[in-house]
Coordinates of C-alpha atoms in Angstrom, one line a residue:
Chain A
M210 CA 102.1 -66.9 -133.5
E211 CA 104.0 -68.5 -130.7
L212 CA 104.3 -72.2 -130.6
P213 CA 103.1 -73.7 -127.3
F214 CA 106.5 -75.3 -126.8
K215 CA 110.0 -73.8 -127.1
P216 CA 112.2 -76.1 -129.1
R217 CA 115.8 -75.8 -128.5
P218 CA 117.5 -74.3 -131.6
A219 CA 119.5 -77.0 -133.2
S220 CA 122.2 -74.4 -133.6
S221 CA 122.9 -74.5 -129.9
A222 CA 124.3 -78.0 -130.1
P223 CA 127.6 -78.0 -128.3
D224 CA 129.7 -79.4 -131.2
T225 CA 128.8 -76.8 -133.8
Q226 CA 130.5 -73.4 -134.0
E227 CA 127.5 -71.3 -134.7
V228 CA 128.3 -68.1 -136.5
L229 CA 125.3 -66.8 -138.4
I230 CA 126.4 -63.1 -138.7
E231 CA 130.1 -62.4 -138.8
G232 CA 131.8 -59.2 -138.0
E233 CA 130.9 -56.5 -135.5
H234 CA 127.5 -55.4 -136.9
T235 CA 125.0 -53.0 -135.5
Y236 CA 121.5 -52.6 -136.8
T237 CA 122.7 -49.6 -138.8
S238 CA 125.7 -51.2 -140.4
L239 CA 123.8 -54.4 -141.2
A240 CA 120.8 -52.5 -142.8
D241 CA 123.3 -50.3 -144.8
K242 CA 125.2 -53.3 -146.0
L243 CA 122.2 -55.2 -147.1
A244 CA 120.4 -52.3 -148.7
A245 CA 123.6 -51.4 -150.6
I246 CA 123.3 -54.6 -152.7
V247 CA 120.3 -53.0 -154.4
E248 CA 121.4 -49.3 -154.1
N249 CA 125.0 -49.6 -155.4
K250 CA 126.1 -50.5 -158.9
P251 CA 126.1 -54.3 -159.3
P252 CA 129.5 -56.1 -159.2
P253 CA 131.2 -56.5 -162.7
Q254 CA 130.2 -60.2 -162.8
W255 CA 126.5 -59.3 -162.8
Y256 CA 126.7 -57.9 -166.4
P257 CA 127.8 -61.2 -168.2
V258 CA 125.2 -63.1 -166.2
V259 CA 122.4 -60.8 -167.2
W260 CA 123.5 -60.9 -170.8
I261 CA 123.7 -64.6 -171.0
G262 CA 120.3 -64.8 -169.3
F263 CA 118.9 -62.3 -171.8
L264 CA 120.2 -64.2 -174.8
G265 CA 118.9 -67.5 -173.3
S266 CA 115.5 -65.9 -172.8
L267 CA 115.5 -64.9 -176.5
L268 CA 116.4 -68.5 -177.4
L269 CA 113.5 -69.7 -175.2
L270 CA 111.1 -67.3 -176.9
T271 CA 112.2 -68.4 -180.3
A272 CA 111.9 -72.1 -179.5
A273 CA 108.5 -71.6 -177.9
V274 CA 107.2 -69.6 -180.9
V275 CA 108.6 -72.2 -183.3
T276 CA 107.0 -75.0 -181.3
L277 CA 103.6 -73.2 -181.2
W278 CA 103.9 -72.5 -184.9
K279 CA 104.9 -75.9 -186.1
G280 CA 103.7 -78.2 -183.4
V281 CA 105.5 -80.7 -181.2
G282 CA 106.5 -82.7 -184.3
I283 CA 109.7 -80.7 -184.3
W284 CA 110.7 -82.4 -181.0
G285 CA 112.3 -85.8 -180.8
L286 CA 109.2 -87.5 -179.5
N287 CA 108.1 -90.8 -180.9
Q288 CA 106.3 -94.0 -179.9
P289 CA 106.9 -95.3 -177.3
V290 CA 108.8 -92.3 -176.0
A291 CA 105.9 -89.9 -176.0
W292 CA 107.2 -88.0 -173.0
G293 CA 110.6 -86.7 -173.8
F294 CA 112.6 -83.6 -172.8
A295 CA 109.6 -81.5 -172.0
I296 CA 108.1 -83.6 -169.2
M297 CA 111.6 -84.5 -168.0
H298 CA 112.5 -80.8 -167.6
F299 CA 109.1 -80.0 -166.1
V300 CA 110.0 -82.5 -163.3
W301 CA 113.6 -81.2 -163.1
W302 CA 112.6 -77.6 -162.7
I303 CA 109.8 -78.2 -160.3
G304 CA 112.2 -80.2 -158.1
I305 CA 114.7 -77.3 -158.1
G306 CA 112.0 -75.0 -157.0
H307 CA 111.3 -77.0 -153.9
A308 CA 114.4 -76.2 -151.9
G309 CA 113.3 -72.6 -151.8
T310 CA 110.0 -73.4 -150.1
L311 CA 111.7 -75.9 -147.9
I312 CA 114.3 -73.5 -146.7
S313 CA 111.8 -70.8 -146.1
A314 CA 108.9 -72.8 -144.8
I315 CA 110.1 -75.9 -143.0
L316 CA 113.0 -74.1 -141.4
V317 CA 110.7 -71.4 -140.1
L318 CA 108.6 -74.0 -138.4
A319 CA 111.7 -75.7 -137.0
R320 CA 113.0 -72.4 -135.7
Q321 CA 116.2 -72.6 -137.6
D322 CA 117.7 -69.2 -137.5
W323 CA 120.2 -69.9 -140.3
R324 CA 117.4 -69.8 -142.9
D325 CA 117.1 -66.0 -142.5
S326 CA 120.1 -65.4 -144.7
L327 CA 119.0 -67.8 -147.4
N328 CA 115.3 -67.7 -147.7
R329 CA 114.8 -64.7 -150.0
I330 CA 117.2 -65.9 -152.6
T331 CA 115.9 -69.4 -152.5
E332 CA 112.3 -68.3 -152.7
T333 CA 113.2 -66.3 -155.8
M334 CA 114.8 -69.4 -157.2
T335 CA 111.5 -71.2 -156.5
L336 CA 109.5 -68.6 -158.3
F337 CA 111.5 -68.7 -161.5
A338 CA 112.0 -72.4 -161.5
V339 CA 108.2 -73.0 -161.2
L340 CA 107.7 -70.5 -164.0
A341 CA 110.2 -72.3 -166.2
A342 CA 108.6 -75.7 -165.2
G343 CA 105.1 -74.6 -166.0
L344 CA 106.0 -73.7 -169.5
F345 CA 106.8 -77.3 -170.5
P346 CA 103.5 -79.1 -170.0
I347 CA 101.7 -76.3 -171.7
L348 CA 103.9 -76.5 -174.8
H349 CA 103.7 -80.3 -174.6
L350 CA 99.9 -80.2 -174.9
G351 CA 100.0 -80.0 -178.7
R352 CA 97.1 -77.7 -178.6
P353 CA 98.3 -75.3 -176.0
E354 CA 95.7 -72.7 -176.8
N355 CA 93.2 -75.1 -175.1
F356 CA 95.1 -75.5 -171.9
Y357 CA 92.3 -73.8 -169.9
W358 CA 90.1 -76.8 -170.6
I359 CA 91.6 -78.5 -167.6
I360 CA 90.6 -75.7 -165.2
P361 CA 87.3 -76.3 -163.5
Y362 CA 85.0 -73.4 -164.4
P363 CA 81.4 -73.5 -165.5
N364 CA 81.6 -73.1 -169.3
N365 CA 78.9 -73.0 -172.0
L366 CA 79.7 -76.5 -173.2
G367 CA 78.7 -78.0 -169.8
L368 CA 82.1 -79.7 -169.8
W369 CA 84.2 -80.4 -166.7
P370 CA 87.6 -81.8 -166.2
Q371 CA 88.1 -85.4 -165.1
F372 CA 89.1 -85.0 -161.4
K373 CA 90.2 -88.6 -161.0
S374 CA 93.1 -88.1 -163.3
P375 CA 96.5 -87.1 -161.8
L376 CA 97.0 -84.8 -164.8
T377 CA 94.2 -82.7 -163.5
W378 CA 95.6 -82.8 -160.0
D379 CA 98.9 -81.7 -161.4
V380 CA 97.6 -78.5 -163.0
L381 CA 95.9 -77.5 -159.7
A382 CA 98.9 -78.5 -157.6
V383 CA 101.4 -76.5 -159.8
M384 CA 99.1 -73.5 -160.0
T385 CA 98.5 -73.5 -156.3
Y386 CA 102.2 -73.8 -155.7
L387 CA 103.0 -70.9 -158.0
T388 CA 100.4 -68.7 -156.3
V389 CA 101.4 -69.6 -152.7
S390 CA 105.1 -69.2 -153.4
T391 CA 104.6 -65.9 -155.0
L392 CA 102.5 -64.7 -152.1
F393 CA 105.0 -65.9 -149.6
L394 CA 107.9 -64.2 -151.5
Y395 CA 105.9 -61.0 -151.7
L396 CA 104.8 -61.1 -148.1
G397 CA 108.4 -61.4 -147.0
L398 CA 109.5 -58.5 -149.3
I399 CA 107.0 -56.0 -147.9
P400 CA 109.1 -54.7 -144.9
D401 CA 112.2 -54.6 -147.0
L402 CA 110.4 -52.6 -149.7
A403 CA 109.4 -50.1 -147.1
L404 CA 113.1 -49.7 -146.0
L405 CA 114.1 -49.2 -149.7
R406 CA 111.3 -46.7 -150.1
E407 CA 112.6 -44.6 -147.3
R408 CA 116.2 -44.8 -148.6
A409 CA 115.5 -44.3 -152.3
R410 CA 116.9 -41.1 -153.7
N411 CA 115.5 -41.5 -157.2
P412 CA 111.8 -40.4 -157.1
V413 CA 110.7 -43.1 -159.6
L414 CA 112.2 -45.9 -157.5
R415 CA 110.8 -44.3 -154.4
F416 CA 107.3 -44.3 -156.0
V417 CA 107.7 -47.9 -157.2
Y418 CA 109.0 -49.2 -153.8
G419 CA 106.3 -47.1 -152.1
A420 CA 103.5 -48.7 -154.1
L421 CA 104.9 -52.2 -153.7
S422 CA 105.5 -51.8 -150.0
L423 CA 101.7 -50.9 -149.6
G424 CA 102.6 -48.2 -147.2
W425 CA 104.1 -50.5 -144.6
T426 CA 104.8 -48.5 -141.4
G427 CA 106.4 -51.2 -139.2
S428 CA 103.7 -50.8 -136.5
A429 CA 104.0 -53.4 -133.8
V430 CA 100.4 -54.4 -134.2
H431 CA 100.9 -54.8 -137.9
W432 CA 104.0 -56.9 -137.3
H433 CA 102.0 -59.1 -135.0
R434 CA 99.4 -59.9 -137.6
Y435 CA 102.0 -60.1 -140.3
R436 CA 104.0 -62.7 -138.4
A437 CA 100.9 -64.8 -137.7
A438 CA 100.1 -64.8 -141.4
Y439 CA 103.7 -65.5 -142.3
V440 CA 104.1 -68.5 -140.0
L441 CA 100.8 -69.9 -141.0
L442 CA 101.7 -69.6 -144.7
A443 CA 105.0 -71.3 -143.9
G444 CA 103.1 -74.1 -142.2
L445 CA 100.8 -74.5 -145.2
A446 CA 103.6 -74.3 -147.7
T447 CA 105.4 -77.2 -146.1
P448 CA 102.8 -79.9 -146.9
L449 CA 102.1 -78.1 -150.2
V450 CA 105.7 -78.7 -151.4
I451 CA 105.5 -82.4 -150.6
S452 CA 102.1 -82.7 -152.2
V453 CA 103.2 -80.9 -155.4
H454 CA 106.0 -83.3 -156.2
S455 CA 104.1 -86.3 -155.0
V456 CA 101.3 -85.4 -157.4
V457 CA 103.8 -84.9 -160.2
S458 CA 105.1 -88.4 -159.5
L459 CA 101.6 -89.8 -159.6
D460 CA 101.4 -88.7 -163.2
F461 CA 103.9 -91.5 -163.7
A462 CA 102.9 -93.9 -161.0
Y463 CA 99.3 -94.1 -162.1
S464 CA 100.4 -95.8 -165.4
L465 CA 101.4 -99.4 -165.8
I466 CA 104.7 -98.8 -167.5
P467 CA 107.5 -100.8 -165.9
G468 CA 109.7 -98.5 -163.8
W469 CA 106.8 -96.1 -163.3
H470 CA 104.3 -98.3 -161.5
L471 CA 105.8 -97.8 -158.1
T472 CA 104.2 -96.8 -154.8
L473 CA 107.6 -95.4 -153.9
F474 CA 107.3 -92.6 -156.4
P475 CA 105.9 -89.8 -154.3
P476 CA 108.7 -90.0 -151.6
F477 CA 111.2 -90.6 -154.4
F478 CA 110.3 -87.4 -156.2
A479 CA 110.1 -85.4 -153.0
S480 CA 113.6 -86.5 -151.9
G481 CA 115.0 -85.9 -155.4
A482 CA 113.4 -82.5 -155.3
I483 CA 115.1 -81.6 -152.0
Y484 CA 118.4 -82.9 -153.3
S485 CA 118.3 -81.0 -156.6
G486 CA 116.9 -77.9 -154.9
F487 CA 119.6 -77.7 -152.3
A488 CA 122.2 -78.4 -155.0
M489 CA 120.9 -75.5 -157.1
A490 CA 120.7 -73.3 -154.0
L491 CA 124.4 -74.0 -153.3
T492 CA 125.3 -73.4 -157.0
L493 CA 123.7 -70.0 -156.8
V494 CA 124.5 -68.8 -153.3
I495 CA 128.2 -69.5 -153.5
P496 CA 128.9 -67.0 -156.4
L497 CA 126.4 -64.6 -155.1
R498 CA 128.1 -64.6 -151.7
A499 CA 131.5 -64.0 -153.3
W500 CA 130.4 -61.3 -155.8
Y501 CA 128.4 -59.3 -153.4
K502 CA 130.8 -59.8 -150.5
L503 CA 128.2 -61.4 -148.3
E504 CA 130.5 -63.5 -146.3
D505 CA 129.3 -61.8 -143.1
V506 CA 125.8 -63.0 -143.5
I507 CA 126.2 -66.2 -145.5
T508 CA 128.9 -67.8 -143.3
P509 CA 130.7 -71.1 -143.6
T510 CA 128.1 -72.4 -141.1
H511 CA 125.3 -71.8 -143.6
L512 CA 127.2 -73.5 -146.4
E513 CA 128.0 -76.5 -144.2
W514 CA 124.4 -77.0 -143.1
M515 CA 123.2 -76.8 -146.6
A516 CA 125.8 -79.4 -147.5
R517 CA 124.5 -81.6 -144.7
I518 CA 120.9 -81.4 -146.0
L519 CA 122.2 -82.1 -149.5
L520 CA 123.9 -85.2 -148.2
A521 CA 120.8 -86.3 -146.3
A522 CA 118.5 -85.8 -149.2
G523 CA 121.0 -87.5 -151.5
L524 CA 121.1 -90.5 -149.3
G525 CA 117.3 -90.6 -149.5
V526 CA 117.6 -90.7 -153.3
T527 CA 120.3 -93.5 -153.0
Y528 CA 117.9 -95.4 -150.8
V529 CA 115.2 -95.2 -153.5
Y530 CA 117.6 -96.4 -156.2
V531 CA 118.4 -99.5 -154.1
F532 CA 114.7 -100.0 -153.4
E533 CA 113.8 -99.7 -157.1
F534 CA 116.1 -102.5 -157.9
F535 CA 114.8 -104.5 -155.0
T536 CA 111.2 -104.2 -156.0
G537 CA 112.0 -105.0 -159.6
W538 CA 113.8 -108.1 -158.6
Y539 CA 111.3 -109.1 -155.9
S540 CA 108.3 -108.7 -158.2
G541 CA 109.7 -111.3 -160.5
E542 CA 108.0 -109.5 -163.4
P543 CA 109.8 -110.1 -166.6
Y544 CA 109.2 -106.5 -167.7
E545 CA 110.5 -105.0 -164.5
L546 CA 113.6 -107.3 -164.7
G547 CA 114.0 -106.3 -168.4
L548 CA 113.9 -102.7 -167.4
I549 CA 116.7 -103.2 -164.8
K550 CA 118.8 -105.0 -167.4
N551 CA 118.1 -102.2 -169.9
R552 CA 119.2 -99.7 -167.4
V553 CA 122.5 -101.2 -166.4
S554 CA 123.5 -102.6 -169.8
G555 CA 121.2 -101.2 -172.5
P556 CA 121.7 -98.4 -175.0
Y557 CA 121.4 -95.8 -172.2
A558 CA 123.7 -97.5 -169.8
P559 CA 126.4 -94.8 -169.9
Y560 CA 123.8 -92.3 -168.7
F561 CA 122.7 -94.6 -166.0
W562 CA 126.2 -95.1 -164.7
A563 CA 126.9 -91.4 -164.9
E564 CA 123.8 -90.8 -162.8
M565 CA 124.9 -93.3 -160.2
T566 CA 128.4 -91.8 -160.1
A567 CA 127.0 -88.3 -159.6
N568 CA 124.1 -89.0 -157.2
V569 CA 125.6 -91.9 -155.2
A570 CA 129.4 -91.9 -155.5
V571 CA 130.3 -88.2 -155.6
L572 CA 127.8 -87.5 -152.9
Q573 CA 129.7 -89.5 -150.4
L574 CA 132.5 -87.0 -150.4
L575 CA 130.2 -84.8 -148.3
W576 CA 130.7 -87.0 -145.3
F577 CA 134.2 -85.4 -144.9
P578 CA 134.1 -82.2 -143.0
R579 CA 137.1 -80.9 -144.9
I580 CA 135.1 -81.1 -148.2
R581 CA 132.0 -79.7 -146.7
K582 CA 134.0 -76.7 -145.5
S583 CA 135.7 -76.1 -148.8
V584 CA 133.7 -73.6 -150.8
W585 CA 135.1 -74.8 -154.2
A586 CA 134.5 -78.4 -153.5
L587 CA 130.9 -77.7 -152.5
F588 CA 130.4 -75.6 -155.6
V589 CA 131.6 -78.4 -157.9
I590 CA 129.7 -81.1 -156.0
S591 CA 126.5 -79.0 -156.2
I592 CA 126.9 -78.7 -160.0
I593 CA 127.5 -82.4 -160.3
A594 CA 124.4 -83.1 -158.2
N595 CA 122.3 -80.9 -160.5
V596 CA 123.6 -82.9 -163.5
G597 CA 123.0 -86.1 -161.6
M598 CA 119.4 -85.2 -161.0
W599 CA 119.0 -84.2 -164.7
L600 CA 120.2 -87.7 -165.6
D601 CA 117.9 -89.1 -162.9
R602 CA 114.9 -87.5 -164.7
F603 CA 116.2 -88.7 -168.0
D604 CA 116.4 -92.2 -166.5
I605 CA 112.8 -92.0 -165.3
V606 CA 111.3 -90.6 -168.4
V607 CA 113.3 -91.9 -171.4
M608 CA 114.8 -95.1 -170.1
S609 CA 111.5 -96.4 -168.8
L610 CA 109.6 -95.5 -171.9
N611 CA 112.0 -96.5 -174.7
R612 CA 111.3 -100.2 -174.3
D613 CA 107.6 -101.0 -173.6
F614 CA 105.9 -104.4 -173.6
L615 CA 106.4 -105.3 -177.3
P616 CA 110.0 -105.5 -178.7
S617 CA 108.5 -104.5 -182.1
S618 CA 107.8 -101.0 -180.8
W619 CA 111.1 -100.4 -179.1
Q620 CA 112.7 -97.1 -180.1
L621 CA 115.4 -94.9 -178.9
Y622 CA 114.8 -91.2 -178.2
F623 CA 116.9 -88.5 -179.8
P624 CA 116.3 -84.9 -178.7
T625 CA 116.3 -82.4 -181.5
F626 CA 117.8 -78.9 -181.7
W627 CA 114.5 -77.5 -180.5
D628 CA 114.4 -79.8 -177.5
W629 CA 117.8 -78.5 -176.5
A630 CA 116.9 -74.9 -177.4
L631 CA 113.9 -75.0 -175.0
Y632 CA 115.9 -76.5 -172.2
I633 CA 118.8 -74.1 -172.5
G634 CA 116.4 -71.3 -173.0
T635 CA 114.7 -72.0 -169.7
L636 CA 118.2 -72.0 -168.1
G637 CA 118.7 -68.5 -169.6
F638 CA 115.3 -67.3 -168.5
Y639 CA 116.1 -68.5 -165.0
L640 CA 119.4 -66.7 -164.8
F641 CA 117.8 -63.6 -166.3
G642 CA 115.0 -63.5 -163.8
L643 CA 117.3 -64.1 -160.9
A644 CA 119.8 -61.4 -162.1
L645 CA 117.1 -58.8 -162.5
F646 CA 115.5 -59.7 -159.2
V647 CA 118.8 -59.3 -157.3
R648 CA 119.3 -55.9 -159.0
F649 CA 116.0 -54.5 -157.8
F650 CA 115.1 -56.4 -154.7
P651 CA 117.3 -57.3 -151.7
P652 CA 118.5 -61.0 -152.1
I653 CA 118.9 -61.2 -148.4
A654 CA 115.9 -60.5 -146.2
I655 CA 116.9 -57.3 -144.4
A656 CA 114.2 -57.3 -141.7
E657 CA 114.8 -61.0 -141.0
L658 CA 118.5 -60.4 -140.5
L659 CA 117.9 -57.4 -138.3
H660 CA 115.7 -59.6 -136.2
L661 CA 118.3 -62.3 -136.1
L662 CA 120.9 -59.8 -135.0
H663 CA 118.5 -58.8 -132.2
K664 CA 118.0 -62.4 -131.1
K665 CA 121.8 -62.9 -131.1
K666 CA 122.4 -59.8 -129.0
R667 CA 119.8 -60.8 -126.5
H668 CA 121.4 -64.2 -126.3
H669 CA 124.7 -62.9 -125.1
Chain B
M19 CA 98.4 -25.8 -137.9
A20 CA 97.3 -29.4 -138.4
R21 CA 95.8 -31.4 -135.6
L22 CA 98.2 -33.0 -133.2
F23 CA 98.5 -36.8 -133.8
G24 CA 100.6 -37.6 -130.8
L25 CA 104.1 -37.8 -129.4
V26 CA 106.9 -40.0 -130.7
A27 CA 109.6 -41.2 -128.4
E28 CA 112.7 -42.6 -130.2
F29 CA 114.9 -45.4 -128.8
D30 CA 117.9 -47.2 -130.3
D31 CA 117.3 -50.5 -128.7
P32 CA 114.3 -52.8 -128.7
E33 CA 114.7 -53.8 -125.1
R34 CA 114.5 -50.1 -124.0
L35 CA 111.4 -49.7 -126.1
L36 CA 109.8 -52.7 -124.5
E37 CA 110.6 -51.4 -121.1
A38 CA 109.2 -47.9 -122.0
T39 CA 106.0 -49.5 -123.4
R40 CA 105.5 -51.4 -120.2
R41 CA 106.0 -48.3 -118.1
A42 CA 103.6 -46.3 -120.3
R43 CA 100.9 -48.9 -119.9
A44 CA 101.5 -49.0 -116.2
E45 CA 101.1 -45.3 -116.2
G46 CA 97.6 -45.7 -117.7
Y47 CA 98.2 -44.8 -121.4
Q48 CA 96.0 -46.8 -123.7
R49 CA 96.3 -45.5 -127.2
L50 CA 99.8 -46.6 -127.8
D51 CA 101.6 -47.9 -130.8
A52 CA 105.2 -48.9 -131.5
H53 CA 107.1 -49.0 -134.8
T54 CA 110.1 -51.3 -135.2
P55 CA 112.2 -52.6 -138.1
F56 CA 111.4 -56.2 -137.2
P57 CA 108.9 -57.9 -134.9
V58 CA 110.0 -57.5 -131.3
E59 CA 108.9 -60.4 -129.1
G60 CA 106.5 -59.4 -126.3
L61 CA 105.8 -55.9 -127.8
V62 CA 102.1 -56.4 -128.7
E63 CA 101.6 -57.9 -125.2
A64 CA 103.2 -54.9 -123.7
L65 CA 101.0 -52.7 -125.8
G66 CA 98.0 -54.8 -124.8
R67 CA 97.0 -55.2 -128.4
R68 CA 97.3 -58.9 -129.1
D69 CA 95.1 -60.0 -132.0
E70 CA 94.2 -63.7 -132.3
R71 CA 91.9 -63.5 -135.3
I72 CA 94.4 -64.5 -138.0
P73 CA 94.7 -68.2 -137.0
W74 CA 90.9 -68.4 -136.7
I75 CA 90.4 -66.9 -140.2
A76 CA 92.8 -69.5 -141.5
F77 CA 90.9 -72.2 -139.8
V78 CA 87.4 -71.1 -140.9
V79 CA 88.5 -70.4 -144.5
G80 CA 90.3 -73.7 -144.6
M81 CA 87.2 -75.6 -143.6
L82 CA 85.2 -73.7 -146.2
G83 CA 87.8 -74.3 -148.9
A84 CA 88.0 -78.0 -148.1
A85 CA 84.2 -78.4 -148.1
F86 CA 83.9 -76.5 -151.4
G87 CA 86.8 -78.4 -153.1
F88 CA 85.3 -81.7 -152.2
W89 CA 81.7 -80.7 -153.0
M90 CA 82.7 -79.3 -156.4
Q91 CA 84.4 -82.6 -157.4
A92 CA 81.7 -84.8 -156.0
Y93 CA 78.9 -82.7 -157.6
I94 CA 80.6 -82.5 -161.0
Q95 CA 81.6 -86.2 -161.2
T96 CA 78.4 -87.7 -159.9
V97 CA 75.6 -85.3 -160.9
D98 CA 76.6 -82.7 -163.5
Y99 CA 79.0 -84.6 -165.7
P100 CA 79.2 -88.3 -164.7
L101 CA 82.1 -90.1 -166.5
N102 CA 82.2 -93.8 -166.2
I103 CA 85.9 -94.7 -166.6
G104 CA 86.7 -98.4 -166.4
G105 CA 83.6 -99.0 -164.2
K106 CA 85.2 -97.1 -161.3
P107 CA 82.7 -95.7 -158.7
L108 CA 81.6 -92.1 -159.6
L109 CA 82.1 -91.0 -156.0
G110 CA 85.6 -92.3 -155.8
W111 CA 86.4 -90.1 -152.9
P112 CA 90.1 -91.0 -152.4
A113 CA 90.8 -89.6 -155.9
Y114 CA 89.3 -86.3 -154.8
V115 CA 91.8 -85.8 -151.9
P116 CA 94.6 -84.1 -153.8
I117 CA 92.5 -81.4 -155.3
T118 CA 90.6 -80.9 -152.1
F119 CA 93.9 -80.4 -150.4
E120 CA 95.2 -78.0 -153.0
I121 CA 92.0 -75.9 -152.9
T122 CA 92.2 -75.8 -149.1
I123 CA 95.7 -74.5 -149.1
L124 CA 95.1 -72.1 -151.9
S125 CA 92.0 -70.5 -150.2
I126 CA 93.7 -70.2 -146.9
S127 CA 96.8 -68.6 -148.4
I128 CA 94.9 -66.0 -150.3
A129 CA 92.6 -65.3 -147.4
L130 CA 95.5 -64.9 -145.0
F131 CA 97.3 -62.5 -147.3
F132 CA 94.3 -60.3 -147.8
A133 CA 93.0 -60.6 -144.2
M134 CA 96.4 -59.4 -143.0
L135 CA 96.3 -56.4 -145.3
L136 CA 92.7 -55.5 -144.5
M137 CA 93.2 -55.8 -140.7
N138 CA 96.3 -53.7 -140.8
G139 CA 94.7 -51.1 -143.0
L140 CA 97.1 -51.6 -145.9
P141 CA 97.7 -50.4 -148.5
L142 CA 98.1 -47.1 -146.8
A143 CA 98.9 -43.9 -148.7
H144 CA 100.0 -41.7 -145.8
H145 CA 100.8 -42.0 -142.1
P146 CA 101.3 -39.0 -139.8
L147 CA 104.6 -40.4 -138.6
R148 CA 106.0 -39.6 -142.0
N149 CA 106.3 -36.0 -140.9
T150 CA 108.9 -36.9 -138.3
P151 CA 112.6 -37.0 -139.0
V152 CA 112.9 -40.4 -137.3
Y153 CA 110.5 -42.1 -139.7
P154 CA 113.0 -43.4 -142.3
R155 CA 115.0 -45.0 -139.6
I156 CA 112.2 -47.1 -138.1
F157 CA 112.8 -49.5 -140.9
A158 CA 116.4 -50.0 -140.1
D159 CA 117.7 -49.1 -136.6
R160 CA 115.2 -47.0 -134.6
F161 CA 112.4 -48.2 -132.3
V162 CA 109.7 -45.7 -131.5
L163 CA 106.8 -45.5 -129.1
V164 CA 103.8 -43.4 -130.2
V165 CA 101.4 -42.0 -127.7
E166 CA 98.4 -40.8 -129.6
A167 CA 96.7 -37.5 -128.8
T168 CA 93.3 -39.2 -128.5
D169 CA 94.5 -41.0 -125.4
P170 CA 92.4 -39.9 -122.4
R171 CA 95.6 -39.4 -120.3
F172 CA 97.3 -37.4 -123.1
D173 CA 98.7 -34.0 -122.2
P174 CA 101.2 -32.4 -124.4
E175 CA 103.5 -31.3 -121.6
A176 CA 103.1 -34.0 -119.0
T177 CA 103.3 -36.8 -121.6
R178 CA 106.4 -35.3 -123.0
T179 CA 108.1 -35.1 -119.6
F180 CA 107.0 -38.7 -118.9
L181 CA 108.5 -40.0 -122.2
E182 CA 111.7 -38.1 -121.8
G183 CA 112.0 -39.7 -118.3
L184 CA 111.9 -43.1 -120.0
G185 CA 115.3 -42.5 -121.5
A186 CA 114.1 -41.7 -125.1
L187 CA 116.8 -40.3 -127.4
S188 CA 114.2 -37.7 -128.6
V189 CA 110.6 -36.9 -128.2
T190 CA 108.8 -35.3 -131.1
E191 CA 105.4 -33.9 -131.7
V192 CA 103.6 -35.4 -134.7
R193 CA 100.9 -33.5 -136.6
E194 CA 98.5 -35.0 -139.0
A195 CA 99.0 -34.2 -142.7

């Protein structure tokens, strides 16, 4: 579908050196190079990653089974901290997932060509992050075998969910998000699967790619309908992303807990999601680019633009921190003021200051072009940003809950071994999923990049 | 010998394919198709096969999805299973917005995906083009124009000469099965 207007690509701004595909590539050489990622043996670094991921997934499985067997009593939950690691990691993982959809959806609509090299890997990131995220609320239920009670379907008890509760919205939002991002990822894969089908020498792989590619023939009429569906899906995914994290934030904001009862929560969660998601995208793309020798297609331009978005989203998060303090102070509520005092000087103060250092102070380094252009600096900053957002979610969940209205019920939260096992387990599952995906499916969208090459050629 | 499906002209550049398609259309050919590794701008227009149904399907399904989502909540919460919580109105419609929105997006996305497959005739087990040597390359670096044998203007010899005159790298006969 063509937009009625032709926006000028931002990349043509005079001050940027726009290099999206480096080297002298033809269609043949580019397709060969990108398909080789899947066809050749993986680089040596792939094996440790997949093993660590596999062991982490086993840990996740163990922790999940033990939790299901013994109940959530084995976690560090207490009163008043009834939402501990599980909900915190749910929010953290969902946030990480968002950058994938943002890169692939918003940047399609904005006609940003540089997304073409990044969208596949970040969409994969989204898929596994949402899968990891979705696990936590289900385990947190206490009676996870009854999770389907919250799905609206006519049952023989005549019972329905309560649709005015954000918890119900949450289930539908996350499930819709998972479905739409899976469809989007798969839709994007279809032409590449057809290419792999034609190139596969192994008959089993040829059959599998053939079945998955649905017999795609590359007909111009098919492409026309395909692009219409793809762009519309991107257009729908964009508000969807914003809605998912806003709904997640409403789980908090609907309550009266000091620190949670804020109208600013939806944009706060959304900007935090973009920030942590782009941080995770950088953390993953930088090693992938080095290990698979993808410098031709993930150029310094790509990294720098991702760093700029990271900076912009991080400044959004900084703004919210300032605003949180302002609202707390301006409300004059003793409980809000107490929360501020608890944050800056209470038992969790070191975590709070670490969060501020990571998300506010270190972030400012990205203003300097020299740092944005240094791959190592970006890699380190992206990891710090991930840790910072982890602390941010810890701040929201634990620091707001550990002191409620009555000092007699104040209690600190101590995560147990199983809390940590679940978290580290999902990290492993995430790595495992990504490593296997990259082994069998092209991490760079081949058809998109051939298209990009065509556009560049026509330009010159 | 299997029935003739058509003639395939192979090009190595999308611009040349586009030009050839325009010329074939000007010549009066109607049953044309092109196969390319990526969507080439202007190619469906050149083929005269634009299809505007997809956005309309999205619109109609979206309206239906939104109506269903809202109706479901309103019906359940006011008629079938009224829950009075804190004296809030049963038809508290602002609270129904998030779920209505999610159901709308979900229904459009699923409909778009399957409508695209259905209209394109996918999944497809076999295509006559698979019998040509150029087929594997139309997913990477070849751009082909297909003139189907059912075209009223189709003539094995004249069409071949015409296609060769367009600067094709090769012109191949394709047979079905």
